[in-house]
Tab-separated table of C-alpha atoms and ligand atoms in Angstrom:
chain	number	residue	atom	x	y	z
A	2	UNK	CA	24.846	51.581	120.630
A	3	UNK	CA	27.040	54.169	120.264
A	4	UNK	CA	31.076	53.750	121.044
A	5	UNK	CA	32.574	54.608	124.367
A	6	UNK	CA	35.634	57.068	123.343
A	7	UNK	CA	38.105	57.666	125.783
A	8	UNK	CA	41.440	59.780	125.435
A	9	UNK	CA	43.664	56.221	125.928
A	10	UNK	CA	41.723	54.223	123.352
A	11	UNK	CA	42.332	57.508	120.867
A	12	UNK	CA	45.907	57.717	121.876
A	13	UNK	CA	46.156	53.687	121.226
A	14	UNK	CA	44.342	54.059	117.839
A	15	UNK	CA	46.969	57.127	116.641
A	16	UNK	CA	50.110	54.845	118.312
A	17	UNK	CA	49.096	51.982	116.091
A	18	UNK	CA	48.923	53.713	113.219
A	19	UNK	CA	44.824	53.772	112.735
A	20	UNK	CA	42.939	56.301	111.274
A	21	UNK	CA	41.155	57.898	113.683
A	22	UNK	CA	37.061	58.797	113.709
A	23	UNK	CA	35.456	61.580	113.105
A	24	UNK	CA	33.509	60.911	116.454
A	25	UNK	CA	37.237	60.214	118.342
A	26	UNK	CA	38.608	63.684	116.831
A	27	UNK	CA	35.127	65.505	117.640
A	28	UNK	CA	35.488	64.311	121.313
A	29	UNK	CA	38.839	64.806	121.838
A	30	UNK	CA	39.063	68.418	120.573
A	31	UNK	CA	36.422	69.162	122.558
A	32	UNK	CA	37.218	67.399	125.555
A	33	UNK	CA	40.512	68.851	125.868
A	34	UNK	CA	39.459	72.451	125.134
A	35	UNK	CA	37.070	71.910	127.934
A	36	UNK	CA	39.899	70.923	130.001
A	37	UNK	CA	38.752	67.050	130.441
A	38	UNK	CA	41.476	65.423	128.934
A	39	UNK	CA	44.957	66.235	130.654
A	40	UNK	CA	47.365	67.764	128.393
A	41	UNK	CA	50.127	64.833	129.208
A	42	UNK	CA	47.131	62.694	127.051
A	43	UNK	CA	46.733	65.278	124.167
A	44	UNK	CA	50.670	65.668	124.047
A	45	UNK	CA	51.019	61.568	123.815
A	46	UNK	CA	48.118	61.940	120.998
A	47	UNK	CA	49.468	64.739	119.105
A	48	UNK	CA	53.559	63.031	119.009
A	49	UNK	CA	51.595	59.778	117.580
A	50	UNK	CA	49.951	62.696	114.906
A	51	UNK	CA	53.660	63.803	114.263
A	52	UNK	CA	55.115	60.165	113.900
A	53	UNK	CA	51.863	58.983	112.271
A	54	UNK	CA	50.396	61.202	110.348
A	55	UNK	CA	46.909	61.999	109.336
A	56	UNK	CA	45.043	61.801	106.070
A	57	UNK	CA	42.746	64.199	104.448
A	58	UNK	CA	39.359	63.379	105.967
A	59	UNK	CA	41.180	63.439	109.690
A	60	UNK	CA	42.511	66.269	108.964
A	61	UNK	CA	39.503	67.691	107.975
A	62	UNK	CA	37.948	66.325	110.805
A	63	UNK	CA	40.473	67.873	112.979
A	64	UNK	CA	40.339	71.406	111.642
A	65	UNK	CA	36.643	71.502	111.735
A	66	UNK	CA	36.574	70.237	115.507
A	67	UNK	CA	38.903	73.417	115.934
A	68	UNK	CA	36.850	75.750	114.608
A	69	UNK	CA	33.688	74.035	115.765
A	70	UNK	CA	35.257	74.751	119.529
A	71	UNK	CA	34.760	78.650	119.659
A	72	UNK	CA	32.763	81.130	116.995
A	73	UNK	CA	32.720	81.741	113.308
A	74	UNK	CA	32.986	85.537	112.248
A	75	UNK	CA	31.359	86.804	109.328
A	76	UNK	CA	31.910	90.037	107.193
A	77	UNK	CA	29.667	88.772	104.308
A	78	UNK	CA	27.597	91.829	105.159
A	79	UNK	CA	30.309	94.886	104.954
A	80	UNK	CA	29.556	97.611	102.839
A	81	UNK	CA	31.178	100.625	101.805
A	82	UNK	CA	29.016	103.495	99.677
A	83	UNK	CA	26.432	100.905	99.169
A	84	UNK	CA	28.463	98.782	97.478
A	85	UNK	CA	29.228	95.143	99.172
A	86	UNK	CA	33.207	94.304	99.853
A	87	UNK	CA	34.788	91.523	99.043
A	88	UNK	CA	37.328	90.018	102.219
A	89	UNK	CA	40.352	88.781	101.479
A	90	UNK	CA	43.324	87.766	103.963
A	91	UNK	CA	47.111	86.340	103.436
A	92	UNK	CA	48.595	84.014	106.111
A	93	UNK	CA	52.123	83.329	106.186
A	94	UNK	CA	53.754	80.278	107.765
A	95	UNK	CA	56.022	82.889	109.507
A	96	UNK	CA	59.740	83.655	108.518
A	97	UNK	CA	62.718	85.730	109.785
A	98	UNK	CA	62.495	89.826	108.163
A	99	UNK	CA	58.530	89.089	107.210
A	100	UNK	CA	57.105	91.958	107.302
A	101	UNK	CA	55.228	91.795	104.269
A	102	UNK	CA	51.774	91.917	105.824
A	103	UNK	CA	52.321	95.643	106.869
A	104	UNK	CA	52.829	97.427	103.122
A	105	UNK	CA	50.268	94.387	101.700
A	106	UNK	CA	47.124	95.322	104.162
A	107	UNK	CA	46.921	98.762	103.438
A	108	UNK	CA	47.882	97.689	99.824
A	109	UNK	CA	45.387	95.555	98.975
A	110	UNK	CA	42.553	97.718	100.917
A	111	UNK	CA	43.509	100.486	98.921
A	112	UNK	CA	41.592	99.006	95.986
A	113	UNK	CA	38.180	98.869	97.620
A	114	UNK	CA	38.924	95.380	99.038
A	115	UNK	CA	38.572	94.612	103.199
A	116	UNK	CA	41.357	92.618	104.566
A	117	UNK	CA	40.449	91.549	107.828
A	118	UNK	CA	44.058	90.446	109.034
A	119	UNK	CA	44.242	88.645	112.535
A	120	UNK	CA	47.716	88.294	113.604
A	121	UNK	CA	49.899	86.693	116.021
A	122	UNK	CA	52.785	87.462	118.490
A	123	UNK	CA	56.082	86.288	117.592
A	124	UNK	CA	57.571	83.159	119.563
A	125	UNK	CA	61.217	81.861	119.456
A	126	UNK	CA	62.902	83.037	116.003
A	127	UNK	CA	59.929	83.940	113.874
A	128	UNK	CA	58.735	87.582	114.423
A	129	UNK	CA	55.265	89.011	115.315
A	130	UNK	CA	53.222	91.160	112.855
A	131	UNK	CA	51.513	92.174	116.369
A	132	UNK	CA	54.554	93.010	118.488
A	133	UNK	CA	56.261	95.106	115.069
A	134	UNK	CA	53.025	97.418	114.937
A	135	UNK	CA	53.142	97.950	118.532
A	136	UNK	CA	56.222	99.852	118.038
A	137	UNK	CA	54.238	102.595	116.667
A	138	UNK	CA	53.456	105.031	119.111
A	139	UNK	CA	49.536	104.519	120.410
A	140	UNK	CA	48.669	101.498	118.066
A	141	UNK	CA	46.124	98.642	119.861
A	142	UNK	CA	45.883	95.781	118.565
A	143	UNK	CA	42.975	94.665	120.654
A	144	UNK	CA	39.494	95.252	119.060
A	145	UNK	CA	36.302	94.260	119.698
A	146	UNK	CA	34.399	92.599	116.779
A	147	UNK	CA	32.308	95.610	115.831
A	148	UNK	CA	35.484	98.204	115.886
A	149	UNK	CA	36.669	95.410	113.526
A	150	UNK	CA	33.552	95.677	111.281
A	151	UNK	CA	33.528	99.822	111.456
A	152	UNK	CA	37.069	99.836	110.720
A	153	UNK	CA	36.683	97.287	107.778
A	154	UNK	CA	34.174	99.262	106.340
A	155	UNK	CA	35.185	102.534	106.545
A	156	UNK	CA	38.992	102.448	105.970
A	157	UNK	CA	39.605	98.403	104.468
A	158	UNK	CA	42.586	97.142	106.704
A	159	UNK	CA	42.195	95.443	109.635
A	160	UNK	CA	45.467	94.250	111.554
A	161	UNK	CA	44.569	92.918	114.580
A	162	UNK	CA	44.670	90.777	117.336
A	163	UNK	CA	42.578	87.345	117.519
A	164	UNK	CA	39.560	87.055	120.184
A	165	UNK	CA	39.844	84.307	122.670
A	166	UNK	CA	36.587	82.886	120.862
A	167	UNK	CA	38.265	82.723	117.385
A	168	UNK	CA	39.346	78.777	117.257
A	169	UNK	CA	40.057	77.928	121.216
A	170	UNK	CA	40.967	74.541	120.986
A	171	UNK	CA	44.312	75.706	118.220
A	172	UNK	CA	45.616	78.057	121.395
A	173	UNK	CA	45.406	75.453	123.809
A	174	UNK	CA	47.054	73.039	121.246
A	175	UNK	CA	49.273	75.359	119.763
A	176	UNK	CA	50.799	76.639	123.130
A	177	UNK	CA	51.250	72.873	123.828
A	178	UNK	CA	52.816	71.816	120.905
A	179	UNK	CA	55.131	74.789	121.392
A	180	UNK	CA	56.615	73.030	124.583
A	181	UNK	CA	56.100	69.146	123.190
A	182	UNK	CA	58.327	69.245	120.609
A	183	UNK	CA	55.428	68.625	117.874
A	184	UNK	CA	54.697	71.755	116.066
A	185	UNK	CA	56.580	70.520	112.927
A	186	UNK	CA	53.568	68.103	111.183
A	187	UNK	CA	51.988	68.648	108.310
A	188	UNK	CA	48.217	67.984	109.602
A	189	UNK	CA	48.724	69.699	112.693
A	190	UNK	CA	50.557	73.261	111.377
A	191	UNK	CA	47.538	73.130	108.192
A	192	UNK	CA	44.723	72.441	110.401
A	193	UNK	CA	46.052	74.877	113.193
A	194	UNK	CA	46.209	77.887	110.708
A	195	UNK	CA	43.361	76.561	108.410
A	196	UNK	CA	41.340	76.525	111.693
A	197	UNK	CA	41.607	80.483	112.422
A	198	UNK	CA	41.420	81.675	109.154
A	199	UNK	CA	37.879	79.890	108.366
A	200	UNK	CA	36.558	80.322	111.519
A	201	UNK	CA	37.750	84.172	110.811
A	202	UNK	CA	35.251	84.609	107.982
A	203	UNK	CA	37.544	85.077	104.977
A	204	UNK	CA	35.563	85.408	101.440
A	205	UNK	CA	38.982	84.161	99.989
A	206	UNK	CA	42.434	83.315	101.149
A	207	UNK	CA	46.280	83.570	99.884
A	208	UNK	CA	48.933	81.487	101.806
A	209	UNK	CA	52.405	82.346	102.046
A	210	UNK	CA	54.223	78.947	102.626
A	211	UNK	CA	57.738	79.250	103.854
A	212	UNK	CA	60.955	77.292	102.209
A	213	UNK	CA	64.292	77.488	103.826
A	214	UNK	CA	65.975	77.519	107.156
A	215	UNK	CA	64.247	80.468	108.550
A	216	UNK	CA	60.997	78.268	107.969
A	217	UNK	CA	59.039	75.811	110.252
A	218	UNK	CA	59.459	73.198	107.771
A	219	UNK	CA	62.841	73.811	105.785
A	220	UNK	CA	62.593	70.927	103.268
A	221	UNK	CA	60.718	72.106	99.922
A	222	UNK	CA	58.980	69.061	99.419
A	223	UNK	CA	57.280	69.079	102.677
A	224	UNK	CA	56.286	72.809	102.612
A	225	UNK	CA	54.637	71.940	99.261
A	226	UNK	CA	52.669	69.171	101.167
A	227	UNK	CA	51.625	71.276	103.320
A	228	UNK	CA	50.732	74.123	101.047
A	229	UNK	CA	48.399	71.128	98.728
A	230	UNK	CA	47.206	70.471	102.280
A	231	UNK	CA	46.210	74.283	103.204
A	232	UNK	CA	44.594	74.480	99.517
A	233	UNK	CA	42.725	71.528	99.840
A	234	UNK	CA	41.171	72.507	103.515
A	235	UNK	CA	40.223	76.241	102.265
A	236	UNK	CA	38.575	74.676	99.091
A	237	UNK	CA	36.450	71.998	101.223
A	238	UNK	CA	35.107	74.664	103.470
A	239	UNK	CA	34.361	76.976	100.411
A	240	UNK	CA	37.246	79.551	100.820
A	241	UNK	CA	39.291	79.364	97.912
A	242	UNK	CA	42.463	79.499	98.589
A	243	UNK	CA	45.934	79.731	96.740
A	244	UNK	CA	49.512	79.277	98.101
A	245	UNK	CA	52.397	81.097	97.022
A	246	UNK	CA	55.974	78.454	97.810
A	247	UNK	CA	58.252	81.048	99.132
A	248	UNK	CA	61.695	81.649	100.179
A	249	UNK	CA	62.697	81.093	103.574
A	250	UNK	CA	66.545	80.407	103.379
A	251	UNK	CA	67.864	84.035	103.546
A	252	UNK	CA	65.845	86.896	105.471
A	253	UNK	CA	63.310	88.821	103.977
A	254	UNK	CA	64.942	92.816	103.412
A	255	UNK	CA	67.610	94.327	105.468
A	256	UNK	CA	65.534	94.049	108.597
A	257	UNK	CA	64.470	91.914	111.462
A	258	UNK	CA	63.015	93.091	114.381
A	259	UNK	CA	60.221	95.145	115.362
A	260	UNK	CA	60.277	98.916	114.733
A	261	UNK	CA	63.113	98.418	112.032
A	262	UNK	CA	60.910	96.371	110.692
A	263	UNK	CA	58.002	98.701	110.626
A	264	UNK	CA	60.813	101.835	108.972
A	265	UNK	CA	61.322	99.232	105.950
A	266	UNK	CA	57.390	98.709	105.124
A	267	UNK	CA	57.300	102.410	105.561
A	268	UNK	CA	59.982	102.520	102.803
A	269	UNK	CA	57.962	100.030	100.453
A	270	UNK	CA	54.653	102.125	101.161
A	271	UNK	CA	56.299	104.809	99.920
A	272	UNK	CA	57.569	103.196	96.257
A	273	UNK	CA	60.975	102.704	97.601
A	274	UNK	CA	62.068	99.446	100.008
A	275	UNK	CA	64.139	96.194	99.317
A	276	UNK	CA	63.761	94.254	95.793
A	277	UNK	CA	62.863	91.146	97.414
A	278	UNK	CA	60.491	92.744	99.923
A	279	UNK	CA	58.421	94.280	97.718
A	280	UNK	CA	58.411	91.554	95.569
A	281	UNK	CA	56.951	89.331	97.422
A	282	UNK	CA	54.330	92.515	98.399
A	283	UNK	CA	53.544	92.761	94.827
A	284	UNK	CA	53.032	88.743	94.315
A	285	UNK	CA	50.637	88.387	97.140
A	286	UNK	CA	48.948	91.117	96.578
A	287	UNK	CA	48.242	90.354	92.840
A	288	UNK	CA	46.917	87.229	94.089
A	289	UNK	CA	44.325	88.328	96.687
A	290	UNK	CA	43.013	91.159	93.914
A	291	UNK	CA	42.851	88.227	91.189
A	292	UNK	CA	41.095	86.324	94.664
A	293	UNK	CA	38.847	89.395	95.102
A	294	UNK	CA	37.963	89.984	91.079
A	295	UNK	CA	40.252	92.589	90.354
A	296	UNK	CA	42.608	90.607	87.935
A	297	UNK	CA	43.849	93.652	86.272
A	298	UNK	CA	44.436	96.107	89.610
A	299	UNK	CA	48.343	97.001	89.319
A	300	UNK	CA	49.571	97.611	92.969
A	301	UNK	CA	52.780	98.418	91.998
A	302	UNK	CA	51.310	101.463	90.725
A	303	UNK	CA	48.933	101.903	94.305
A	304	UNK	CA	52.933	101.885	95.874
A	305	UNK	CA	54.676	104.188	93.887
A	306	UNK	CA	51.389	106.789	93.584
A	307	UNK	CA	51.146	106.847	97.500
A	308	UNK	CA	47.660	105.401	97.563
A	309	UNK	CA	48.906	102.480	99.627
A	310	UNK	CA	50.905	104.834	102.113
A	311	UNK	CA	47.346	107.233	102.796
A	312	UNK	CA	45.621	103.434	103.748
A	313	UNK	CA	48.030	102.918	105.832
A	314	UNK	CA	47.983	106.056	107.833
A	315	UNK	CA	44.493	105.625	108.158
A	316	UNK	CA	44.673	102.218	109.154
A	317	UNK	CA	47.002	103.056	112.352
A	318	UNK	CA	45.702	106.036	112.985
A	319	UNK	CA	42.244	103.970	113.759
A	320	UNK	CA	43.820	102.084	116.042
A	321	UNK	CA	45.066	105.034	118.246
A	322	UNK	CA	48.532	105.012	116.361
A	323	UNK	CA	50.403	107.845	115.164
A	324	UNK	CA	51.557	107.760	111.905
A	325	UNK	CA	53.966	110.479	112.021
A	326	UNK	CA	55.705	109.677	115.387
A	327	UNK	CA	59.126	109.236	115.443
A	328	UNK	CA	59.548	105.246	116.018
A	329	UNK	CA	61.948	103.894	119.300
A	330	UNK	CA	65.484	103.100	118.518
A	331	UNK	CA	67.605	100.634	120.676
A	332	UNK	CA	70.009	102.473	122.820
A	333	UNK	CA	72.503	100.441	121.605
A	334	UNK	CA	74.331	99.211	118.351
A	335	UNK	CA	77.173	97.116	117.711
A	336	UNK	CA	79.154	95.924	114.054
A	337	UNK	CA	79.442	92.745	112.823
A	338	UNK	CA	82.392	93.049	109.916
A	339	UNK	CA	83.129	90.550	107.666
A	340	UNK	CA	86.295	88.662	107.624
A	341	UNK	CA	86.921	88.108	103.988
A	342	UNK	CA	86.296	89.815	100.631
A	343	UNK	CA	83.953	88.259	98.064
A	344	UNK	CA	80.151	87.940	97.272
A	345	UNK	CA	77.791	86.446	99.309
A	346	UNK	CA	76.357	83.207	98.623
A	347	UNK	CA	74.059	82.080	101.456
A	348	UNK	CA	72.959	84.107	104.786
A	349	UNK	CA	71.181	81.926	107.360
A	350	UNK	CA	67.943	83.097	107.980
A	351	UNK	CA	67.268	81.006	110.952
A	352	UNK	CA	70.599	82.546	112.646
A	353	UNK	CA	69.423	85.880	112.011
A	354	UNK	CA	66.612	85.141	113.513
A	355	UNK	CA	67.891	83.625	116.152
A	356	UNK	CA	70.352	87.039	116.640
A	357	UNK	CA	67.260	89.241	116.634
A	358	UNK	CA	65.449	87.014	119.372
A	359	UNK	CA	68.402	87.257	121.398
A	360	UNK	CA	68.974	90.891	121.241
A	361	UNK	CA	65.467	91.284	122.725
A	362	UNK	CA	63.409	90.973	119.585
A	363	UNK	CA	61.469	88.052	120.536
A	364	UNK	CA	60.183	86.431	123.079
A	365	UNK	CA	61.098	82.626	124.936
A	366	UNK	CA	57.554	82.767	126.898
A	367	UNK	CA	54.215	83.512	125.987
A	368	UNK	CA	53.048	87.153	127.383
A	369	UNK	CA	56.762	87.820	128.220
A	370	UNK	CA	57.506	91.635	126.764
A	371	UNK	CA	60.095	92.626	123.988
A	372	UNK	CA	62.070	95.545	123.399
A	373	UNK	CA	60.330	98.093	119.915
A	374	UNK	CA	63.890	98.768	119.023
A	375	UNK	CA	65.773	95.425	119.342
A	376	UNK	CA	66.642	93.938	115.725
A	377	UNK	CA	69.399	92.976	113.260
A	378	UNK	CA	69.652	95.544	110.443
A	379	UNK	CA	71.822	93.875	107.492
A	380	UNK	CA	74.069	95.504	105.266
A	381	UNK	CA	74.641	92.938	102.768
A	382	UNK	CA	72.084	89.841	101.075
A	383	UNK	CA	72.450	87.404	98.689
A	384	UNK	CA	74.560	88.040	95.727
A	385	UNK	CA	75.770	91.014	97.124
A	386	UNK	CA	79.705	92.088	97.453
A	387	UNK	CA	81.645	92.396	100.706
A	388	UNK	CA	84.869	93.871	101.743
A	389	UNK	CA	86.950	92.209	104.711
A	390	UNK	CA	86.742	94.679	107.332
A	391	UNK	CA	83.200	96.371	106.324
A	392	UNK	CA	79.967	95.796	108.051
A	393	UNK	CA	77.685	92.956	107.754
A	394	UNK	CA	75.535	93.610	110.544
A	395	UNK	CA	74.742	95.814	112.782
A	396	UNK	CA	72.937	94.832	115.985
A	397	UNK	CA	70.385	97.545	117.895
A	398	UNK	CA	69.040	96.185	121.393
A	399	UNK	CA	68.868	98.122	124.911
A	400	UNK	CA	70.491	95.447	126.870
A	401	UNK	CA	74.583	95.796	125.555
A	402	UNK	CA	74.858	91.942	127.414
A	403	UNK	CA	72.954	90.637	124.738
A	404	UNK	CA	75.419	91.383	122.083
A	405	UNK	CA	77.578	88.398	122.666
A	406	UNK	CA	74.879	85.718	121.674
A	407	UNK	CA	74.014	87.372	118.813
A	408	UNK	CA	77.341	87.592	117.621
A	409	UNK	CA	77.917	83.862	118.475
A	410	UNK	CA	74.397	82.818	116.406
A	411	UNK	CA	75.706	84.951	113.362
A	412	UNK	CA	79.326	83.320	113.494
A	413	UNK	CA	79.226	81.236	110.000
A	414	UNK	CA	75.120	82.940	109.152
A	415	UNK	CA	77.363	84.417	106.274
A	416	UNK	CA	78.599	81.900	103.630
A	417	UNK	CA	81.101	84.349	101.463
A	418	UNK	CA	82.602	83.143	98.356
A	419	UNK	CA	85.290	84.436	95.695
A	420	UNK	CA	83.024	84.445	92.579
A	421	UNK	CA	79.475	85.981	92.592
A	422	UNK	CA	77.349	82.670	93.279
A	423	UNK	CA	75.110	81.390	90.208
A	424	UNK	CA	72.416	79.714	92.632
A	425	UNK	CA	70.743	82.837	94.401
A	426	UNK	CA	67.200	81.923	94.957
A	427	UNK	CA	63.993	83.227	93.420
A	428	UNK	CA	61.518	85.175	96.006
A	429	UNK	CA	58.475	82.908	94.693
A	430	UNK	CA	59.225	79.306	94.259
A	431	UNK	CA	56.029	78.140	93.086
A	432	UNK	CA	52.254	78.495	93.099
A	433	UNK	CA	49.946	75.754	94.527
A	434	UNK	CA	46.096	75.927	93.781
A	435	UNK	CA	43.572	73.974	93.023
A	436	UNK	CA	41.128	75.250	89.863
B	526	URA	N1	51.366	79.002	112.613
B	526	URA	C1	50.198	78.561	113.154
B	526	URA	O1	49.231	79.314	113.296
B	526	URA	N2	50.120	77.281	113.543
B	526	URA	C2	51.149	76.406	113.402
B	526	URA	O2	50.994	75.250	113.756
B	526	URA	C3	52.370	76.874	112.849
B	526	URA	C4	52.453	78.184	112.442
């Protein structure tokens, strides 16, 4: 006889500190994608997950259930001049200043590779890859699966919205969690991004996994869990996948925002940008050519010959975007100065992105609008000297009431010391894969 599974008894078996089934998680996925469990249940079940925990075959359970609940893409078939493509994407956990996956599409695609990226919207201090490119003048990033498949064949880079098909049960959770206080779990945030990207048809995957105070999960030791965790779920559904142990604990450039954003990939794109920016663009993408059998592609040289820049204007200008249109720019700016002289030895990521969210950046409800030009541009990182007096920040937002909350969520972002400090962090911490 087979068991009677209700959403209580699962909640009860989580409490207690049970594993749960693979026929409890199948059910429950599905029954509260389906809208028959109430989501005061699934948030009861999902803070047991966060004080319990899960192990690997739950979790595996769990992300399979997720992708099980809408439709698997495939691009196995995508050709270009006869010749068959190999797919590659690069998911970060999301960070303040990350806008690494606008120079890296076009970057990677530039070698003959297709990287079908599906992005997301920004919420609270993390930015969107979504709402930075629709700062550019015309760019969609709604597409139906075919344009995605045309576009992937034709020009390589994809950067696009997700369909409502692609992993329904991870939205519903996701934009419960959001309000529930239980994003920040190992087994939920790995099968929650593991979900999409399988169900999205990747031939091979490279994670960037966040470290710092800018980063879902600040402590080092946990993000590493999580990026075994990531690895271990793309390698059981026959993606392989490597993870790249990043820095989280300053911003990423001089930028965050949207359209400032989008003017410093523009920079790296054209062989120019911040050190740590491109980086980080050069790590990842050495990873997903290695992923894509290209071990000895050098992108560094795709950036600084402008092959990378041409796949990028091709890339927005397929998705009604014009390259060469001047980009919006807040109708307002305001200083932040520093009060001493010295070097700096830690900037806050999380309160810059916190400043940048406040000036209009981001957004505190789903669908809720933000502003293209809002954004904190800064003037110094890491390492770098400061005069008492001179400019640290300067804010850009079209609402001048905002500038008081971001000046209050800055306040001590900027740890300056007398002696340049010996403990400035690498970009890449550390790589995580499983051979
Ligand atoms: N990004 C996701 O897609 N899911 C999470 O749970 C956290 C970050």
């Amino acid at each position: 006889m087979s068991e009677i599974i209700h959403a209580t008894s699962v909640i009860a078996t989580k409490r207690d500190g049970a594993e749960l089934t693979t026929a409890q998680i199948d059910w429950i996925v599905d029954a509260y994608t389906r809208g028959d469990v109430a989501p005061e249940q699934m948030s009861a079940l999902l803070m047991a997950i966060v004080l319990r925990g899960m192990d690997r075959r739950e979790i595996g359970d769990w992300t399979r259930a997720m992708i099980d609940s809408g439709t698997r893409m495939d691009f196995s078939g995508l050709h270009r001049n006869g010749m068959a493509l190999p797919t590659v994407d690069k998911h970060s956990t999301g960070g303040v200043g990350d806008k690494i996956t606008l120079p890296l599409a076009p970057l990677v695609a530039s070698f003959g590779v297709a990287v079908p990226q599906l992005s997301g919207r920004g919420l609270g201090h993390t930015g969107g890859t979504l709402d930075k490119l629709e700062s550019i003048p015309g760019w969609r990033a709604d597409l139906s699966t075919a344009q995605m498949v045309a576009q992937l064949s034709r020009v390589g880079a994809v950067i696009c919205a997700a369909g409502a098909d692609l992993a329904p049960a991870d939205r519903k959770l996701y934009a419960l969690r959001d309000v529930t206080g239980t994003v920040e779990s190992v087994p939920l945030i790995a099968s929650s991004i593991m979900s999409k990207k399988i169900a999205e048809g990747t031939g091979a995957l490279v994670l960037d996994v966040k470290v710092g105070s800018g980063a879902f999960l600040p402590d080092e030791a946990v993000a590493r869990r999580l990026a075994e965790t990531m690895v271990s779920l793309g390698a059981d559904a026959g993606v392989p996948t490597t993870a790249l142990l990043t820095d989280m604990d300053s911003p990423l450039g001089l930028t965050a925002g949207n359209a400032v954003e989008v003017v410093e990939s523009l920079e790296v794109l054209a062989g120019g940008g911040p050190a740590d920016v491109v980086e980080l663009t050069l790590a990842l993408a050495r990873e997903m050519l290695d992923a894509a059998g290209l071990p000895d592609a050098d992108p560094a040289a795709a950036l600084s010959d402008g092959t990378a820049m041409d796949t990028w204007r091709e890339m927005i200008t397929a998705q009604g975007g014009d390259p060469d249109a001047p980009l919006p720019r807040a109708r307002h700016t305001d200083d932040v100065t520093a009060t001493t002289t010295g070097y700096v030895r830690r900037l806050d990521a999380r309160a810059v992105g916190d400043a940048a969210w406040l000036l209009g950046a981001g957004r505190s409800r789903p669908g809720e609008s933000v502003q293209a030009g809002a954004g904190v541009v800064l003037h110094a990182k890491p390492g770098d000297r400061v005069s008492a007096g001179a400019p640290l920040y300067t804010l850009h937002t079209d609402a001048p009431a905002r500038f008081d909350g971001a000046r209050r969520a800055l306040e001590n972002a900027a740890v300056i010391v007398p002696e340049p400090p010996s403990d400035t962090r690498p970009v890449v911490l550390d790589r995580v894969r499983f051979e």
